[in-house]
Short mmCIF file of C-alpha atoms and ligand atoms in Angstrom, two decimals:
data_model
loop_
_atom_site.label_atom_id
_atom_site.label_comp_id
_atom_site.label_asym_id
_atom_site.label_seq_id
_atom_site.Cartn_x
_atom_site.Cartn_y
_atom_site.Cartn_z
CA MET A 1225 169.68 187.26 59.14
CA SER A 1226 169.10 190.06 56.62
CA LYS A 1227 168.17 188.99 53.13
CA HIS A 1228 171.53 190.00 51.65
CA HIS A 1229 174.74 191.16 53.21
CA ARG A 1230 175.64 194.21 51.21
CA HIS A 1231 179.42 193.67 51.21
CA SER A 1232 181.04 193.23 47.87
CA ALA A 1233 184.79 193.06 48.57
CA LEU A 1234 185.58 189.35 48.69
CA ALA A 1235 187.83 189.53 51.78
CA THR A 1236 185.07 191.12 53.85
CA LEU A 1237 182.60 188.30 53.14
CA PRO A 1238 182.25 185.43 55.63
CA SER A 1239 182.83 181.80 54.70
CA VAL A 1240 179.87 179.38 54.63
CA ALA A 1241 181.25 177.71 57.79
CA GLU A 1242 181.42 181.08 59.58
CA VAL A 1243 177.82 181.96 58.69
CA VAL A 1244 176.61 178.55 59.88
CA ALA A 1245 178.62 178.76 63.13
CA ALA A 1246 177.24 182.23 63.89
CA ALA A 1247 173.62 181.77 62.79
CA HIS A 1248 172.83 178.07 63.34
CA PRO A 1249 170.35 178.32 60.44
CA GLY A 1250 167.16 176.32 61.03
CA VAL A 1251 165.80 177.15 57.56
CA PRO A 1252 167.59 176.54 54.23
CA LEU A 1253 170.49 179.00 53.93
CA HIS A 1254 171.12 180.22 50.37
CA CYS A 1255 174.80 181.11 49.91
CA LEU A 1256 175.56 183.48 47.03
CA ARG A 1257 179.07 183.79 45.60
CA PRO A 1258 179.08 187.16 43.79
CA HIS A 1259 182.70 186.65 42.67
CA THR A 1260 181.76 183.36 40.97
CA PHE A 1261 178.80 184.88 39.08
CA ARG A 1262 181.05 187.76 37.99
CA ALA A 1263 183.93 185.50 36.91
CA ASN A 1264 181.66 183.15 34.92
CA ALA A 1265 179.99 186.08 33.17
CA ARG A 1266 183.37 187.62 32.36
CA ARG A 1267 184.71 184.29 31.11
CA PHE A 1268 181.73 183.63 28.85
CA THR A 1269 181.40 187.18 27.47
CA SER A 1270 185.14 187.38 26.75
CA ARG A 1271 185.20 184.01 24.91
CA PHE A 1272 181.90 184.12 22.99
CA PRO A 1273 182.27 185.99 19.66
CA GLY A 1274 178.94 187.85 19.83
CA ASP A 1275 176.25 189.08 22.22
CA VAL A 1276 175.61 187.07 25.39
CA LEU A 1277 171.96 187.18 26.53
CA TYR A 1278 171.56 185.89 30.11
CA ALA A 1279 168.41 183.69 30.36
CA VAL A 1280 166.72 185.36 33.34
CA LYS A 1281 164.44 182.43 34.29
CA CYS A 1282 167.44 180.41 35.42
CA ASN A 1283 167.99 182.69 38.44
CA PRO A 1284 166.22 186.06 38.65
CA GLU A 1285 167.59 187.03 42.09
CA PRO A 1286 168.53 190.75 41.91
CA ALA A 1287 171.89 190.14 43.64
CA VAL A 1288 172.68 187.53 40.97
CA LEU A 1289 171.63 189.83 38.12
CA ARG A 1290 173.80 192.63 39.56
CA ALA A 1291 176.83 190.33 39.80
CA LEU A 1292 176.32 189.22 36.16
CA TRP A 1293 176.05 192.85 35.10
CA ALA A 1294 179.33 193.56 36.94
CA GLY A 1295 180.82 190.66 34.95
CA GLY A 1296 179.88 192.29 31.64
CA ILE A 1297 176.39 190.97 30.84
CA ARG A 1298 174.42 193.72 29.04
CA HIS A 1299 171.80 191.61 27.19
CA PHE A 1300 168.98 189.64 28.80
CA ASP A 1301 166.73 186.87 27.46
CA ALA A 1302 163.37 187.46 29.12
CA ALA A 1303 160.41 185.12 28.75
CA SER A 1304 157.62 186.99 30.56
CA ALA A 1305 156.45 190.53 31.24
CA GLY A 1306 157.54 190.03 34.86
CA GLU A 1307 161.13 189.30 33.80
CA VAL A 1308 161.14 192.30 31.45
CA ARG A 1309 159.95 194.57 34.30
CA LEU A 1310 162.54 193.16 36.71
CA VAL A 1311 165.48 193.67 34.34
CA ARG A 1312 164.31 197.14 33.28
CA ARG A 1313 163.95 198.23 36.91
CA LEU A 1314 167.49 197.07 37.77
CA PHE A 1315 169.22 198.14 34.55
CA PRO A 1316 167.57 201.03 32.65
CA LYS A 1317 170.10 200.64 29.80
CA ALA A 1318 170.02 196.84 29.40
CA ALA A 1319 169.12 195.30 26.03
CA ILE A 1320 166.16 193.00 26.72
CA HIS A 1321 165.03 190.39 24.18
CA PHE A 1322 161.71 188.54 24.49
CA MET A 1323 162.75 185.00 23.49
CA HIS A 1324 159.61 183.05 24.46
CA PRO A 1325 157.92 181.95 21.19
CA VAL A 1326 154.35 182.05 22.65
CA LYS A 1327 153.40 185.28 24.43
CA SER A 1328 150.22 186.97 25.59
CA ARG A 1329 149.24 190.13 23.70
CA GLU A 1330 149.45 192.05 26.97
CA ALA A 1331 153.01 190.86 27.56
CA ILE A 1332 154.06 191.90 24.04
CA ARG A 1333 152.56 195.39 24.53
CA GLU A 1334 154.14 195.89 27.93
CA ALA A 1335 157.56 194.65 26.79
CA PHE A 1336 157.44 196.91 23.75
CA ALA A 1337 156.58 199.89 25.96
CA LEU A 1338 159.61 199.02 28.12
CA GLY A 1339 161.95 199.14 25.12
CA VAL A 1340 162.01 195.49 24.00
CA ARG A 1341 162.37 195.27 20.21
CA ASP A 1342 163.33 191.62 19.54
CA PHE A 1343 160.63 188.96 19.79
CA ALA A 1344 160.86 185.20 19.17
CA LEU A 1345 158.16 183.26 17.30
CA ASP A 1346 157.59 179.81 15.82
CA SER A 1347 154.23 180.24 14.07
CA ALA A 1348 152.45 182.61 11.66
CA ASP A 1349 149.83 183.35 14.34
CA GLU A 1350 152.51 184.60 16.72
CA LEU A 1351 154.03 186.71 13.94
CA ASP A 1352 150.63 188.39 13.42
CA LYS A 1353 150.28 188.94 17.16
CA ILE A 1354 153.70 190.63 17.40
CA LEU A 1355 153.07 192.83 14.36
CA GLU A 1356 149.62 193.87 15.62
CA GLU A 1357 150.71 194.64 19.17
CA THR A 1358 153.88 196.55 18.22
CA ALA A 1359 152.39 198.49 15.28
CA SER A 1360 155.20 197.28 12.99
CA PRO A 1361 157.87 199.73 14.12
CA HIS A 1362 160.96 200.54 12.09
CA ASP A 1363 163.32 198.84 14.57
CA LEU A 1364 161.54 195.53 15.20
CA GLY A 1365 163.49 192.24 15.30
CA LEU A 1366 161.79 188.91 14.58
CA MET A 1367 163.60 185.76 15.72
CA VAL A 1368 162.28 182.51 14.24
CA ARG A 1369 162.76 179.57 16.60
CA LEU A 1370 163.59 176.34 14.83
CA ALA A 1371 163.23 172.84 16.26
CA PRO A 1372 166.75 171.35 16.45
CA PRO A 1373 167.35 167.62 16.08
CA ARG A 1374 167.08 165.85 19.46
CA GLY A 1375 170.07 164.51 21.36
CA GLY A 1376 173.00 165.42 23.56
CA ALA A 1377 171.12 167.27 26.27
CA VAL A 1378 170.26 165.91 29.68
CA TYR A 1379 167.13 168.06 29.71
CA ASP A 1380 165.35 168.04 26.33
CA LEU A 1381 163.37 171.11 25.28
CA SER A 1382 162.44 170.17 21.73
CA GLY A 1383 158.94 168.88 22.44
CA LYS A 1384 157.34 172.23 23.14
CA PHE A 1385 158.72 174.91 20.80
CA GLY A 1386 160.26 175.32 17.39
CA ALA A 1387 159.11 175.37 13.75
CA PRO A 1388 160.07 172.55 11.36
CA LEU A 1389 162.25 173.33 8.33
CA ALA A 1390 159.68 174.40 5.70
CA GLU A 1391 157.62 176.43 8.17
CA ALA A 1392 160.70 178.15 9.60
CA ALA A 1393 161.74 179.12 6.06
CA ALA A 1394 158.29 180.54 5.34
CA LEU A 1395 158.33 182.50 8.62
CA LEU A 1396 161.75 183.89 7.78
CA ARG A 1397 160.43 185.19 4.44
CA LEU A 1398 157.34 186.71 6.09
CA GLY A 1399 159.50 188.27 8.81
CA ARG A 1400 161.93 189.69 6.25
CA ALA A 1401 159.06 191.49 4.53
CA ALA A 1402 157.63 192.83 7.81
CA ALA A 1403 160.62 193.95 9.88
CA PRO A 1404 164.09 195.40 9.40
CA ARG A 1405 165.79 192.66 11.49
CA VAL A 1406 165.24 188.90 11.29
CA GLY A 1407 167.09 186.01 12.82
CA LEU A 1408 167.05 182.32 13.61
CA CYS A 1409 167.26 180.91 17.13
CA PHE A 1410 167.17 177.46 18.71
CA HIS A 1411 167.74 175.70 22.04
CA VAL A 1412 169.61 172.38 21.92
CA GLY A 1413 168.30 171.41 25.39
CA SER A 1414 169.70 172.18 28.82
CA GLN A 1415 172.95 170.69 30.18
CA CYS A 1416 173.94 169.69 26.64
CA LEU A 1417 176.91 167.32 26.98
CA GLU A 1418 177.57 167.05 23.25
CA PRO A 1419 179.18 170.04 21.45
CA ALA A 1420 178.16 168.51 18.09
CA ALA A 1421 174.48 169.24 18.89
CA TYR A 1422 175.19 172.93 18.16
CA GLY A 1423 176.80 171.94 14.84
CA ARG A 1424 173.72 169.94 13.81
CA ALA A 1425 171.36 172.78 14.73
CA LEU A 1426 173.49 175.28 12.77
CA ALA A 1427 173.50 172.95 9.74
CA LEU A 1428 169.69 172.87 9.92
CA ALA A 1429 169.69 176.69 10.15
CA GLY A 1430 171.74 176.70 6.93
CA ARG A 1431 169.11 174.60 5.12
CA ILE A 1432 166.35 176.92 6.36
CA ILE A 1433 168.22 180.03 5.18
CA ALA A 1434 168.82 178.42 1.76
CA GLU A 1435 165.17 177.39 1.45
CA ALA A 1436 163.96 180.86 2.50
CA GLY A 1437 166.35 182.58 0.11
CA VAL A 1438 166.64 185.67 2.32
CA PRO A 1439 169.61 186.98 4.35
CA ILE A 1440 169.45 186.99 8.17
CA ASP A 1441 170.71 189.61 10.62
CA VAL A 1442 170.98 187.45 13.77
CA MET A 1443 172.06 183.83 14.35
CA ASP A 1444 171.22 182.88 17.94
CA VAL A 1445 172.66 179.59 19.23
CA GLY A 1446 170.60 179.67 22.45
CA GLY A 1447 171.52 178.19 25.82
CA GLY A 1448 172.28 174.65 26.95
CA PHE A 1449 175.95 175.14 27.91
CA PRO A 1450 176.66 172.62 30.69
CA VAL A 1451 178.37 172.67 34.10
CA SER A 1452 179.90 169.89 36.20
CA TYR A 1453 177.83 167.69 38.49
CA PRO A 1454 179.16 164.71 40.48
CA GLU A 1455 180.37 162.07 37.99
CA GLU A 1456 179.35 164.32 35.07
CA VAL A 1457 182.21 166.47 33.83
CA PRO A 1458 181.27 168.09 30.51
CA PRO A 1459 183.64 168.91 27.64
CA PRO A 1460 185.32 172.32 28.15
CA LEU A 1461 183.58 175.51 26.96
CA ASP A 1462 186.14 175.95 24.17
CA ASP A 1463 184.97 172.69 22.50
CA TYR A 1464 181.46 174.18 22.22
CA LEU A 1465 182.79 177.51 20.97
CA SER A 1466 184.90 175.85 18.22
CA VAL A 1467 181.94 173.77 16.99
CA ILE A 1468 179.83 176.95 16.93
CA ALA A 1469 182.55 178.93 15.11
CA GLU A 1470 182.88 176.18 12.46
CA GLY A 1471 179.11 175.82 12.08
CA VAL A 1472 178.62 179.57 11.72
CA ALA A 1473 181.50 179.87 9.23
CA ARG A 1474 179.82 177.24 7.02
CA LEU A 1475 176.65 179.36 6.86
CA GLY A 1476 178.52 182.11 4.97
CA LEU A 1477 176.46 184.77 6.77
CA PRO A 1478 176.62 188.45 5.78
CA ALA A 1479 179.45 190.27 7.58
CA GLN A 1480 177.02 192.43 9.60
CA CYS A 1481 175.08 189.39 10.91
CA ARG A 1482 175.26 189.24 14.74
CA LEU A 1483 175.88 186.04 16.68
CA TRP A 1484 173.90 185.64 19.92
CA SER A 1485 173.86 183.06 22.72
CA GLU A 1486 171.45 182.69 25.66
CA PRO A 1487 173.30 180.88 28.47
CA GLY A 1488 171.54 180.37 31.79
CA ARG A 1489 172.93 177.39 33.71
CA ALA A 1490 176.57 177.91 32.68
CA LEU A 1491 176.64 181.44 34.09
CA VAL A 1492 174.90 180.85 37.41
CA ALA A 1493 174.89 177.19 38.57
CA PRO A 1494 178.23 177.27 40.45
CA GLY A 1495 177.57 180.61 42.19
CA GLN A 1496 174.93 179.46 44.68
CA SER A 1497 174.69 176.67 47.24
CA VAL A 1498 172.09 175.84 49.87
CA VAL A 1499 172.90 174.74 53.42
CA VAL A 1500 170.23 172.35 54.73
CA GLN A 1501 169.87 170.88 58.21
CA VAL A 1502 169.39 167.20 59.02
CA LEU A 1503 166.06 166.67 60.85
CA ALA A 1504 166.36 162.91 61.21
CA ARG A 1505 168.47 159.96 60.11
CA ARG A 1506 166.98 156.53 59.38
CA ASP A 1507 169.18 153.53 58.73
CA ASN A 1508 167.84 150.40 57.15
CA ALA A 1509 167.76 147.06 58.90
CA GLU A 1510 170.89 144.90 58.55
CA THR A 1511 168.96 142.73 56.09
CA ASP A 1512 168.53 145.67 53.74
CA SER A 1513 171.98 147.21 54.16
CA ALA A 1514 172.40 147.61 50.40
CA ARG A 1515 169.84 150.42 50.47
CA PRO A 1516 171.22 153.87 51.24
CA SER A 1517 170.33 155.31 54.63
CA ALA A 1518 167.85 158.18 54.59
CA LEU A 1519 168.36 161.73 55.77
CA TYR A 1520 165.28 163.89 56.35
CA ILE A 1521 166.34 167.45 55.57
CA ASN A 1522 164.68 170.90 55.69
CA ASP A 1523 164.64 171.54 51.91
CA GLY A 1524 163.40 169.38 49.05
CA VAL A 1525 161.83 169.15 45.62
CA TYR A 1526 159.27 171.89 46.42
CA GLY A 1527 162.18 174.08 47.52
CA ALA A 1528 165.52 174.55 45.78
CA LEU A 1529 166.09 170.83 45.09
CA SER A 1530 163.52 170.24 42.35
CA ASP A 1531 166.02 168.77 39.89
CA ALA A 1532 167.22 166.26 42.51
CA GLY A 1533 163.69 164.81 42.73
CA THR A 1534 162.60 161.56 41.21
CA ALA A 1535 161.66 163.07 37.80
CA LEU A 1536 165.26 164.02 36.91
CA GLY A 1537 167.14 162.46 39.81
CA TRP A 1538 170.20 164.69 39.45
CA ARG A 1539 173.07 164.45 41.88
CA PHE A 1540 174.65 167.52 43.40
CA PRO A 1541 177.96 168.00 45.23
CA VAL A 1542 177.59 167.86 49.03
CA ARG A 1543 179.73 168.83 52.03
CA LEU A 1544 179.06 168.09 55.69
CA ILE A 1545 179.20 170.87 58.31
CA PRO A 1546 179.00 169.03 61.67
CA ALA A 1547 176.79 170.70 64.29
CA ASP A 1548 179.12 170.06 67.22
CA GLY A 1549 182.39 171.06 65.53
CA ARG A 1550 183.63 167.44 65.54
CA THR A 1551 185.90 166.16 62.76
CA PRO A 1552 183.62 164.03 60.55
CA MET A 1553 184.53 160.39 59.88
CA ALA A 1554 186.74 159.88 56.85
CA ALA A 1555 184.63 156.98 55.58
CA LEU A 1556 181.86 158.05 53.20
CA ARG A 1557 178.60 156.23 52.60
CA PRO A 1558 175.65 156.80 50.25
CA PHE A 1559 172.53 158.59 51.52
CA GLU A 1560 169.20 159.49 50.00
CA PHE A 1561 167.33 162.62 51.07
CA PHE A 1562 163.71 163.22 51.99
CA GLY A 1563 162.40 166.81 51.92
CA PRO A 1564 160.31 168.47 54.64
CA THR A 1565 156.84 168.31 53.02
CA CYS A 1566 154.28 165.53 53.58
CA ASP A 1567 154.39 164.47 49.91
CA SER A 1568 156.11 161.13 49.33
CA ALA A 1569 157.35 162.52 45.99
CA ASP A 1570 159.52 164.87 48.07
CA ARG A 1571 162.38 162.43 47.81
CA MET A 1572 165.88 162.73 46.31
CA ARG A 1573 167.47 159.39 45.64
CA GLY A 1574 170.98 160.71 44.91
CA PRO A 1575 172.89 158.82 46.17
CA PHE A 1576 174.75 161.57 48.02
CA GLN A 1577 178.13 160.56 49.45
CA LEU A 1578 178.60 161.90 52.99
CA PRO A 1579 180.69 161.01 56.05
CA ALA A 1580 179.20 157.90 57.66
CA ASP A 1581 178.55 159.63 61.00
CA VAL A 1582 176.21 162.36 59.70
CA THR A 1583 173.49 162.86 62.28
CA GLU A 1584 170.48 164.94 63.33
CA GLY A 1585 171.34 168.64 63.70
CA ASP A 1586 174.28 168.54 61.24
CA TRP A 1587 174.24 170.83 58.22
CA ILE A 1588 174.88 169.78 54.62
CA GLU A 1589 175.98 172.28 52.00
CA ILE A 1590 174.60 171.35 48.55
CA GLY A 1591 176.35 172.98 45.59
CA GLN A 1592 175.64 173.92 41.94
CA LEU A 1593 172.16 175.19 42.89
CA GLY A 1594 172.47 178.62 41.28
CA ALA A 1595 170.62 177.37 38.18
CA TYR A 1596 166.96 176.33 38.48
CA GLY A 1597 167.38 176.01 42.27
CA SER A 1598 166.00 178.97 44.20
CA ALA A 1599 164.11 180.02 41.03
CA LEU A 1600 161.84 176.96 41.37
CA ARG A 1601 160.99 177.25 45.09
CA THR A 1602 157.35 177.06 46.13
CA ALA A 1603 155.47 177.76 49.39
CA PHE A 1604 153.93 174.25 49.39
CA ASN A 1605 153.13 172.94 52.86
CA GLY A 1606 154.37 176.18 54.47
CA PHE A 1607 158.04 175.56 53.77
CA ASP A 1608 158.92 178.85 52.10
CA GLN A 1609 161.25 180.26 54.75
CA ALA A 1610 164.88 180.73 53.77
CA ALA A 1611 167.93 182.70 54.89
CA TRP A 1612 170.40 184.36 52.53
CA SER A 1613 174.03 185.33 52.75
CA GLU A 1614 176.84 186.32 50.42
CA VAL A 1615 179.93 184.19 51.05
CA ARG A 1616 183.54 184.17 49.89
CA ASP A 1617 183.92 180.39 49.31
CA PRO A 1618 184.77 178.99 45.86
CA PRO A 1619 182.09 176.79 44.21
CA LEU A 1620 181.87 173.15 45.40
CA LEU A 1621 182.71 171.89 41.89
CA ALA A 1622 184.81 173.37 39.07
CA THR A 1623 183.55 173.26 35.48
CA PRO A 1624 186.18 172.91 32.71
CA GLY A 1625 186.69 176.24 31.00
CA TYR A 1626 185.48 178.26 33.98
CA LEU A 1627 188.31 177.64 36.44
CA ALA A 1628 188.85 180.63 38.69
CA LYS A 1629 191.96 182.66 38.02
CA GLY A 1630 194.94 181.19 39.85
CA SER A 1631 193.37 177.79 40.45
CA ARG A 1632 194.98 174.72 38.96
CA ALA A 1633 193.38 172.81 36.08
CA ALA A 1634 191.44 169.80 37.35
C1 PLP B 1035 165.82 178.22 29.54
C2 PLP B 1035 166.26 178.90 28.29
C3 PLP B 1035 167.60 179.27 28.12
C4 PLP B 1035 168.69 178.90 29.10
O1 PLP B 1035 169.02 177.56 28.99
P1 PLP B 1035 170.25 176.92 29.80
O2 PLP B 1035 170.18 175.49 29.48
O3 PLP B 1035 170.04 177.22 31.24
O4 PLP B 1035 171.51 177.57 29.29
C5 PLP B 1035 167.94 179.97 26.98
N1 PLP B 1035 167.01 180.27 26.04
C6 PLP B 1035 165.72 179.93 26.17
C7 PLP B 1035 164.75 180.30 25.09
C8 PLP B 1035 165.30 179.22 27.29
O5 PLP B 1035 164.01 178.86 27.41
#
């Protein structure tokens, strides 16, 4: 199978079932839904009242980046020189912002040479680094990352980056004196289920601006916008956008101040699934029938299923594609998955609800893997083979606020 089918018209794309029937994939099959990436990008950019920076680390696959571009994304949040190079190669006119608060001097220099002008920071040392390596140009933007109060996000990011109130205010003043554009940014944590978290972070931004006593040119509310997972339906996108609108209004920012966001997961999670094959099924003895049966599959936590591993233990939507074309049993039962590597940590407890007759050779399509799925794959233990196809199927799960045109509200 070629790495990407080059079709783009939806009707000409095969369905997942058709690709599986034709190819009998023995390695994980990554199924890209270009229409879903496009629709999510269009939905977010048309609703968000400012610039939408796609967080490249979430899924840097060129086909994904092109579909987001087609959906109206023109700004990119890059966090490494490699991401800057990738985006610049694909989109010579894209606006790239370097939003990692701790960068190597080399990365700053290379990004600057490739047209990046906005750089994040959360310390005075990093401010010096940026000013030294960019020779204080007339169009530099300095974005001070603040540490938002914890809470509301399934995946917390507050432990690693962000300046506390007094330091953020001091950095804002220093930045104001050094560059023509300054801003505040934060990240409330990924898969943030609580819209109010953005309100609390914006209130903290207000205290920092007051303490600094200088105007800002950019207020960046970061990423963290959630999608649906089994038994986890987040509040609709509009709830987040109203909290942000209210929080920003309270700041009384200058009229020319830009609002930015940096969504990753919300734009790309639903657009990619992975079809895995069952290598073995092991049922537990009658005495231990409360334990889920185990399916040994050909992808795992060192592949695209990192977030399903024991550290986070996330559940993902699943769909059985029987190998022999039979109609699967209606009765579902819980299964746990083991990945293909020899590591006993390569285990995904789920539970994943599948037809009770799932057996060796069957395929399972696992959805919502467009975010932090293929981006986290490794070659550990030799399991780095994968097949790719673009498909016309809708996502396995709908997220409130992103329903495809014409589909009914869930
Ligand atoms: C990872 C990251 C994002 C994207 O976060 P999501 O939760 O995927 O929306 C945005 N900004 C920064 C600085 C990040 O590190």
